[in-house]
Structures are given as structure tokens and as C-alpha cells.
Amino acid sequence: MTDELLVVRAQLGDRAALAELVTRWHGPVWTYARRMLDAGRADDVAQEIWLAVVRGLPRLREPGRFTPWLFTIARRSVADRLRGEYVGAWEELPADDPAAGDHPAIGDGAEAVVNRAELVGALSGLPVPEREILVLFYLEDLSVEDCAQVCRVPVGTVKSRLHRARRMLREHLEERGYRP
């Protein structure tokens, strides 16, 4: 059954259709949140995303656009979490702290031991807009147009962020001794 049909059925009150949508899309939503946050925060944000989906699904006018709509909600939830943590971290700094003039880093920044961990580390080291585009485009298989809709930026901006993100990722991996 297609997502569009499941959405229509869920909008009509079919709980099994809603459960199927959640089953089908929970993994990709959690993966998106995990790539933008750490695992613990991703669990919390994924729950917030599904709560927003359940509340907003009756108002979705184009059931065929469920995937971009879902990732728009996911993006907003991740951004809200990052914004809240950024503000919280900023407010917690004492006035005489030398870091008070710097912006707190957002991201995992884990040191890698194996290739996959190195890639994850490099990805988490990218600025949020570039990381977000890479995750949506390559890992969630959204089109450039859908990425633009989710991020609320022009298609050209998505393309330039993809280009910049690929370059930054390549440079990071080359610094670590990985050659394409």
C-alpha cells in the first residue's frame, strides 16, 4: 500500500494505517534525528516528531507529499532542540568565562577508529545546514526539490550546500589520510 493511501486512510481514522505509517517511517525519522543529534536526544526528538505528525495529519492537504511534510516536521523538531540547547548552554556560561564570547559547538565531533566511525565523525563536524542537506539527500533519498521544500530554501541553495558539504567532507577525510 502506498504512503498516500495510508495517509488518506489514517486521516479517516484508520488506526492500522497510522500504525503502518509509523512502522514504515520511524527508522528513517530516527536516523535523520540521530545524524543531527546524539542517540539519546534522537529518541526524544523522534517521539516529539511522531506526536506532531499525529496531531497534524488531519490537516495535511496533499497526502502524496507526506515524505517532505514528515521531514519538515523532523527538521523543525531538531532545530527546536538545537536552539533550546544552544540558548541553555549560552545562559549557563558564567559572565567571566572566556568561552562566553564564543558560540558553543553543535554536533557530536566523535573521534573515529574505523572507516564508518570516521565518516560519522566527519559528518557530525559539518555545519548544521550542510549536514542536514547531506542527510536528507543521500541518507533519506529525498530529491533536491524535496530537500528545498523541507529546508525552506531555493533549489539552488540546496545544490550549493550539497557541493560545499561534499567538499568539506572530502577535505576532512583527506586530512585523516583517506584518499578517494
PDB file of C-alpha atoms in Angstrom:
ATOM      1  CA  MET A   1       0.000   0.000   0.000  1.00  0.00           C
ATOM      2  CA  THR A   2       1.362   3.450  -0.888  1.00  0.00           C
ATOM      3  CA  ASP A   3       2.105   6.154   1.655  1.00  0.00           C
ATOM      4  CA  GLU A   4      -0.533   8.336   0.028  1.00  0.00           C
ATOM      5  CA  LEU A   5      -3.243   5.729   0.566  1.00  0.00           C
ATOM      6  CA  LEU A   6      -2.082   5.106   4.136  1.00  0.00           C
ATOM      7  CA  VAL A   7      -2.235   8.844   4.843  1.00  0.00           C
ATOM      8  CA  VAL A   8      -5.778   9.142   3.479  1.00  0.00           C
ATOM      9  CA  ARG A   9      -6.884   6.124   5.493  1.00  0.00           C
ATOM     10  CA  ALA A  10      -5.198   7.497   8.628  1.00  0.00           C
ATOM     11  CA  GLN A  11      -6.902  10.844   8.074  1.00  0.00           C
ATOM     12  CA  LEU A  12     -10.211   8.984   8.003  1.00  0.00           C
ATOM     13  CA  GLY A  13      -9.456   7.433  11.386  1.00  0.00           C
ATOM     14  CA  ASP A  14      -7.919   4.080  10.388  1.00  0.00           C
ATOM     15  CA  ARG A  15      -5.525   3.344  13.266  1.00  0.00           C
ATOM     16  CA  ALA A  16      -3.942   0.419  11.423  1.00  0.00           C
ATOM     17  CA  ALA A  17      -2.985   2.756   8.560  1.00  0.00           C
ATOM     18  CA  LEU A  18      -1.423   5.189  11.028  1.00  0.00           C
ATOM     19  CA  ALA A  19       0.454   2.345  12.697  1.00  0.00           C
ATOM     20  CA  GLU A  20       1.741   1.216   9.291  1.00  0.00           C
ATOM     21  CA  LEU A  21       2.980   4.751   8.517  1.00  0.00           C
ATOM     22  CA  VAL A  22       4.771   4.904  11.850  1.00  0.00           C
ATOM     23  CA  THR A  23       6.293   1.447  11.327  1.00  0.00           C
ATOM     24  CA  ARG A  24       7.412   2.345   7.816  1.00  0.00           C
ATOM     25  CA  TRP A  25       8.859   5.762   8.635  1.00  0.00           C
ATOM     26  CA  HIS A  26      10.086   5.540  12.235  1.00  0.00           C
ATOM     27  CA  GLY A  27      13.509   4.210  11.183  1.00  0.00           C
ATOM     28  CA  PRO A  28      14.240   6.954   8.643  1.00  0.00           C
ATOM     29  CA  VAL A  29      12.940   9.658  11.002  1.00  0.00           C
ATOM     30  CA  TRP A  30      15.050   8.390  13.893  1.00  0.00           C
ATOM     31  CA  THR A  31      18.085   8.069  11.615  1.00  0.00           C
ATOM     32  CA  TYR A  32      17.662  11.673  10.467  1.00  0.00           C
ATOM     33  CA  ALA A  33      17.367  12.865  14.075  1.00  0.00           C
ATOM     34  CA  ARG A  34      20.363  10.715  15.089  1.00  0.00           C
ATOM     35  CA  ARG A  35      22.537  12.167  12.386  1.00  0.00           C
ATOM     36  CA  MET A  36      21.664  15.655  13.525  1.00  0.00           C
ATOM     37  CA  LEU A  37      21.834  14.903  17.286  1.00  0.00           C
ATOM     38  CA  ASP A  38      23.166  12.156  19.554  1.00  0.00           C
ATOM     39  CA  ALA A  39      21.282   8.880  20.171  1.00  0.00           C
ATOM     40  CA  GLY A  40      19.633   9.909  23.438  1.00  0.00           C
ATOM     41  CA  ARG A  41      18.331  13.171  22.066  1.00  0.00           C
ATOM     42  CA  ALA A  42      17.280  11.447  18.840  1.00  0.00           C
ATOM     43  CA  ASP A  43      14.929   9.154  20.790  1.00  0.00           C
ATOM     44  CA  ASP A  44      13.247  12.118  22.472  1.00  0.00           C
ATOM     45  CA  VAL A  45      13.017  14.139  19.276  1.00  0.00           C
ATOM     46  CA  ALA A  46      11.630  11.163  17.317  1.00  0.00           C
ATOM     47  CA  GLN A  47       8.804  10.908  19.849  1.00  0.00           C
ATOM     48  CA  GLU A  48       8.130  14.636  19.504  1.00  0.00           C
ATOM     49  CA  ILE A  49       8.077  14.260  15.719  1.00  0.00           C
ATOM     50  CA  TRP A  50       5.503  11.465  15.806  1.00  0.00           C
ATOM     51  CA  LEU A  51       3.345  13.396  18.235  1.00  0.00           C
ATOM     52  CA  ALA A  52       3.391  16.363  15.830  1.00  0.00           C
ATOM     53  CA  VAL A  53       2.596  14.033  12.912  1.00  0.00           C
ATOM     54  CA  VAL A  54      -0.412  12.524  14.689  1.00  0.00           C
ATOM     55  CA  ARG A  55      -1.679  15.988  15.582  1.00  0.00           C
ATOM     56  CA  GLY A  56      -1.054  17.464  12.136  1.00  0.00           C
ATOM     57  CA  LEU A  57      -2.011  14.575   9.869  1.00  0.00           C
ATOM     58  CA  PRO A  58      -5.688  15.589   9.623  1.00  0.00           C
ATOM     59  CA  ARG A  59      -4.578  18.956   8.194  1.00  0.00           C
ATOM     60  CA  LEU A  60      -2.216  17.529   5.545  1.00  0.00           C
ATOM     61  CA  ARG A  61      -3.806  18.669   2.271  1.00  0.00           C
ATOM     62  CA  GLU A  62      -1.585  16.737  -0.142  1.00  0.00           C
ATOM     63  CA  PRO A  63      -1.264  13.123   1.044  1.00  0.00           C
ATOM     64  CA  GLY A  64       1.142  12.428  -1.832  1.00  0.00           C
ATOM     65  CA  ARG A  65       3.617  14.894  -0.269  1.00  0.00           C
ATOM     66  CA  PHE A  66       3.772  13.001   3.045  1.00  0.00           C
ATOM     67  CA  THR A  67       7.540  12.402   2.976  1.00  0.00           C
ATOM     68  CA  PRO A  68       8.622  16.053   2.583  1.00  0.00           C
ATOM     69  CA  TRP A  69       5.957  17.062   5.110  1.00  0.00           C
ATOM     70  CA  LEU A  70       7.260  14.468   7.594  1.00  0.00           C
ATOM     71  CA  PHE A  71      10.867  15.606   7.207  1.00  0.00           C
ATOM     72  CA  THR A  72       9.805  19.243   7.529  1.00  0.00           C
ATOM     73  CA  ILE A  73       8.354  18.352  10.918  1.00  0.00           C
ATOM     74  CA  ALA A  74      11.520  16.411  11.756  1.00  0.00           C
ATOM     75  CA  ARG A  75      13.706  19.338  10.737  1.00  0.00           C
ATOM     76  CA  ARG A  76      11.690  21.762  12.826  1.00  0.00           C
ATOM     77  CA  SER A  77      11.858  19.460  15.865  1.00  0.00           C
ATOM     78  CA  VAL A  78      15.628  19.013  15.545  1.00  0.00           C
ATOM     79  CA  ALA A  79      16.109  22.764  15.080  1.00  0.00           C
ATOM     80  CA  ASP A  80      13.981  23.485  18.146  1.00  0.00           C
ATOM     81  CA  ARG A  81      16.063  21.056  20.209  1.00  0.00           C
ATOM     82  CA  LEU A  82      19.356  22.526  18.968  1.00  0.00           C
ATOM     83  CA  ARG A  83      18.107  26.063  19.534  1.00  0.00           C
ATOM     84  CA  GLY A  84      16.977  25.206  23.065  1.00  0.00           C
ATOM     85  CA  GLU A  85      20.312  23.607  23.899  1.00  0.00           C
ATOM     86  CA  TYR A  86      22.242  26.467  22.332  1.00  0.00           C
ATOM     87  CA  VAL A  87      20.345  29.038  24.378  1.00  0.00           C
ATOM     88  CA  GLY A  88      20.603  26.876  27.504  1.00  0.00           C
ATOM     89  CA  ALA A  89      24.340  26.403  27.070  1.00  0.00           C
ATOM     90  CA  TRP A  90      24.784  30.101  26.411  1.00  0.00           C
ATOM     91  CA  GLU A  91      22.846  31.076  29.544  1.00  0.00           C
ATOM     92  CA  GLU A  92      24.784  28.611  31.729  1.00  0.00           C
ATOM     93  CA  LEU A  93      28.163  30.229  30.992  1.00  0.00           C
ATOM     94  CA  PRO A  94      29.403  32.475  33.789  1.00  0.00           C
ATOM     95  CA  ALA A  95      29.981  36.075  32.723  1.00  0.00           C
ATOM     96  CA  ASP A  96      33.730  35.803  33.325  1.00  0.00           C
ATOM     97  CA  ASP A  97      34.089  32.549  31.332  1.00  0.00           C
ATOM     98  CA  PRO A  98      36.475  33.071  28.395  1.00  0.00           C
ATOM     99  CA  ALA A  99      34.167  30.930  26.249  1.00  0.00           C
ATOM    100  CA  ALA A 100      31.302  33.360  26.813  1.00  0.00           C
ATOM    101  CA  GLY A 101      32.299  35.211  23.666  1.00  0.00           C
ATOM    102  CA  ASP A 102      32.405  32.057  21.571  1.00  0.00           C
ATOM    103  CA  HIS A 103      29.499  30.144  20.145  1.00  0.00           C
ATOM    104  CA  PRO A 104      29.040  26.684  21.633  1.00  0.00           C
ATOM    105  CA  ALA A 105      29.660  23.882  19.161  1.00  0.00           C
ATOM    106  CA  ILE A 106      26.668  21.930  17.935  1.00  0.00           C
ATOM    107  CA  GLY A 107      27.343  18.343  16.911  1.00  0.00           C
ATOM    108  CA  ASP A 108      28.849  15.104  18.050  1.00  0.00           C
ATOM    109  CA  GLY A 109      32.519  15.505  16.985  1.00  0.00           C
ATOM    110  CA  ALA A 110      33.390  11.945  17.982  1.00  0.00           C
ATOM    111  CA  GLU A 111      36.886  10.683  17.202  1.00  0.00           C
ATOM    112  CA  ALA A 112      36.848   7.777  14.793  1.00  0.00           C
ATOM    113  CA  VAL A 113      38.688   4.492  14.871  1.00  0.00           C
ATOM    114  CA  VAL A 114      37.185   2.685  11.879  1.00  0.00           C
ATOM    115  CA  ASN A 115      36.070   3.993   8.482  1.00  0.00           C
ATOM    116  CA  ARG A 116      32.390   4.205   9.385  1.00  0.00           C
ATOM    117  CA  ALA A 117      33.112   5.993  12.631  1.00  0.00           C
ATOM    118  CA  GLU A 118      35.429   8.367  10.761  1.00  0.00           C
ATOM    119  CA  LEU A 119      32.674   9.168   8.284  1.00  0.00           C
ATOM    120  CA  VAL A 120      30.143   9.701  11.069  1.00  0.00           C
ATOM    121  CA  GLY A 121      32.649  11.925  12.851  1.00  0.00           C
ATOM    122  CA  ALA A 122      33.280  13.920   9.705  1.00  0.00           C
ATOM    123  CA  LEU A 123      29.551  14.255   9.093  1.00  0.00           C
ATOM    124  CA  SER A 124      28.895  15.441  12.630  1.00  0.00           C
ATOM    125  CA  GLY A 125      31.660  18.022  12.231  1.00  0.00           C
ATOM    126  CA  LEU A 126      29.913  19.729   9.335  1.00  0.00           C
ATOM    127  CA  PRO A 127      27.880  22.869   9.952  1.00  0.00           C
ATOM    128  CA  VAL A 128      24.217  22.030  10.568  1.00  0.00           C
ATOM    129  CA  PRO A 129      22.858  23.328   7.203  1.00  0.00           C
ATOM    130  CA  GLU A 130      25.348  21.268   5.173  1.00  0.00           C
ATOM    131  CA  ARG A 131      24.962  18.169   7.356  1.00  0.00           C
ATOM    132  CA  GLU A 132      21.199  18.415   7.100  1.00  0.00           C
ATOM    133  CA  ILE A 133      21.262  18.533   3.290  1.00  0.00           C
ATOM    134  CA  LEU A 134      23.644  15.550   3.076  1.00  0.00           C
ATOM    135  CA  VAL A 135      21.457  13.503   5.419  1.00  0.00           C
ATOM    136  CA  LEU A 136      18.231  14.355   3.595  1.00  0.00           C
ATOM    137  CA  PHE A 137      19.656  13.883   0.094  1.00  0.00           C
ATOM    138  CA  TYR A 138      21.937  10.860   0.479  1.00  0.00           C
ATOM    139  CA  LEU A 139      20.667   9.032   3.520  1.00  0.00           C
ATOM    140  CA  GLU A 140      16.944   9.721   3.304  1.00  0.00           C
ATOM    141  CA  ASP A 141      16.900   9.693  -0.516  1.00  0.00           C
ATOM    142  CA  LEU A 142      14.925  12.909  -0.885  1.00  0.00           C
ATOM    143  CA  SER A 143      15.163  14.751  -4.175  1.00  0.00           C
ATOM    144  CA  VAL A 144      16.811  18.171  -4.416  1.00  0.00           C
ATOM    145  CA  GLU A 145      13.341  19.691  -4.758  1.00  0.00           C
ATOM    146  CA  ASP A 146      12.065  17.873  -1.650  1.00  0.00           C
ATOM    147  CA  CYS A 147      15.172  18.945   0.293  1.00  0.00           C
ATOM    148  CA  ALA A 148      14.441  22.525  -0.739  1.00  0.00           C
ATOM    149  CA  GLN A 149      10.860  22.210   0.465  1.00  0.00           C
ATOM    150  CA  VAL A 150      11.866  20.625   3.779  1.00  0.00           C
ATOM    151  CA  CYS A 151      14.572  23.232   4.458  1.00  0.00           C
ATOM    152  CA  ARG A 152      12.522  26.103   3.027  1.00  0.00           C
ATOM    153  CA  VAL A 153      15.331  27.271   0.772  1.00  0.00           C
ATOM    154  CA  PRO A 154      15.595  27.590  -3.012  1.00  0.00           C
ATOM    155  CA  VAL A 155      16.760  24.603  -5.067  1.00  0.00           C
ATOM    156  CA  GLY A 156      19.953  26.484  -5.912  1.00  0.00           C
ATOM    157  CA  THR A 157      20.758  26.805  -2.221  1.00  0.00           C
ATOM    158  CA  VAL A 158      20.336  23.059  -1.772  1.00  0.00           C
ATOM    159  CA  LYS A 159      22.708  22.431  -4.667  1.00  0.00           C
ATOM    160  CA  SER A 160      25.322  24.836  -3.320  1.00  0.00           C
ATOM    161  CA  ARG A 161      25.062  23.335   0.182  1.00  0.00           C
ATOM    162  CA  LEU A 162      25.461  19.846  -1.275  1.00  0.00           C
ATOM    163  CA  HIS A 163      28.534  20.965  -3.195  1.00  0.00           C
ATOM    164  CA  ARG A 164      30.028  22.687  -0.148  1.00  0.00           C
ATOM    165  CA  ALA A 165      29.217  19.743   2.138  1.00  0.00           C
ATOM    166  CA  ARG A 166      30.827  17.220  -0.234  1.00  0.00           C
ATOM    167  CA  ARG A 167      33.943  19.385  -0.446  1.00  0.00           C
ATOM    168  CA  MET A 168      34.152  19.823   3.319  1.00  0.00           C
ATOM    169  CA  LEU A 169      33.613  16.107   3.912  1.00  0.00           C
ATOM    170  CA  ARG A 170      36.257  15.191   1.324  1.00  0.00           C
ATOM    171  CA  GLU A 171      38.750  17.648   2.862  1.00  0.00           C
ATOM    172  CA  HIS A 172      38.140  16.268   6.337  1.00  0.00           C
ATOM    173  CA  LEU A 173      38.641  12.688   5.205  1.00  0.00           C
ATOM    174  CA  GLU A 174      41.770  13.582   3.205  1.00  0.00           C
ATOM    175  CA  GLU A 175      43.226  15.267   6.301  1.00  0.00           C
ATOM    176  CA  ARG A 176      42.770  11.949   8.083  1.00  0.00           C
ATOM    177  CA  GLY A 177      44.633  10.100   5.348  1.00  0.00           C
ATOM    178  CA  TYR A 178      41.685   8.756   3.368  1.00  0.00           C
ATOM    179  CA  ARG A 179      42.059   9.193  -0.378  1.00  0.00           C
ATOM    180  CA  PRO A 180      39.193   8.654  -2.850  1.00  0.00           C
TER     181      PRO A 180
END
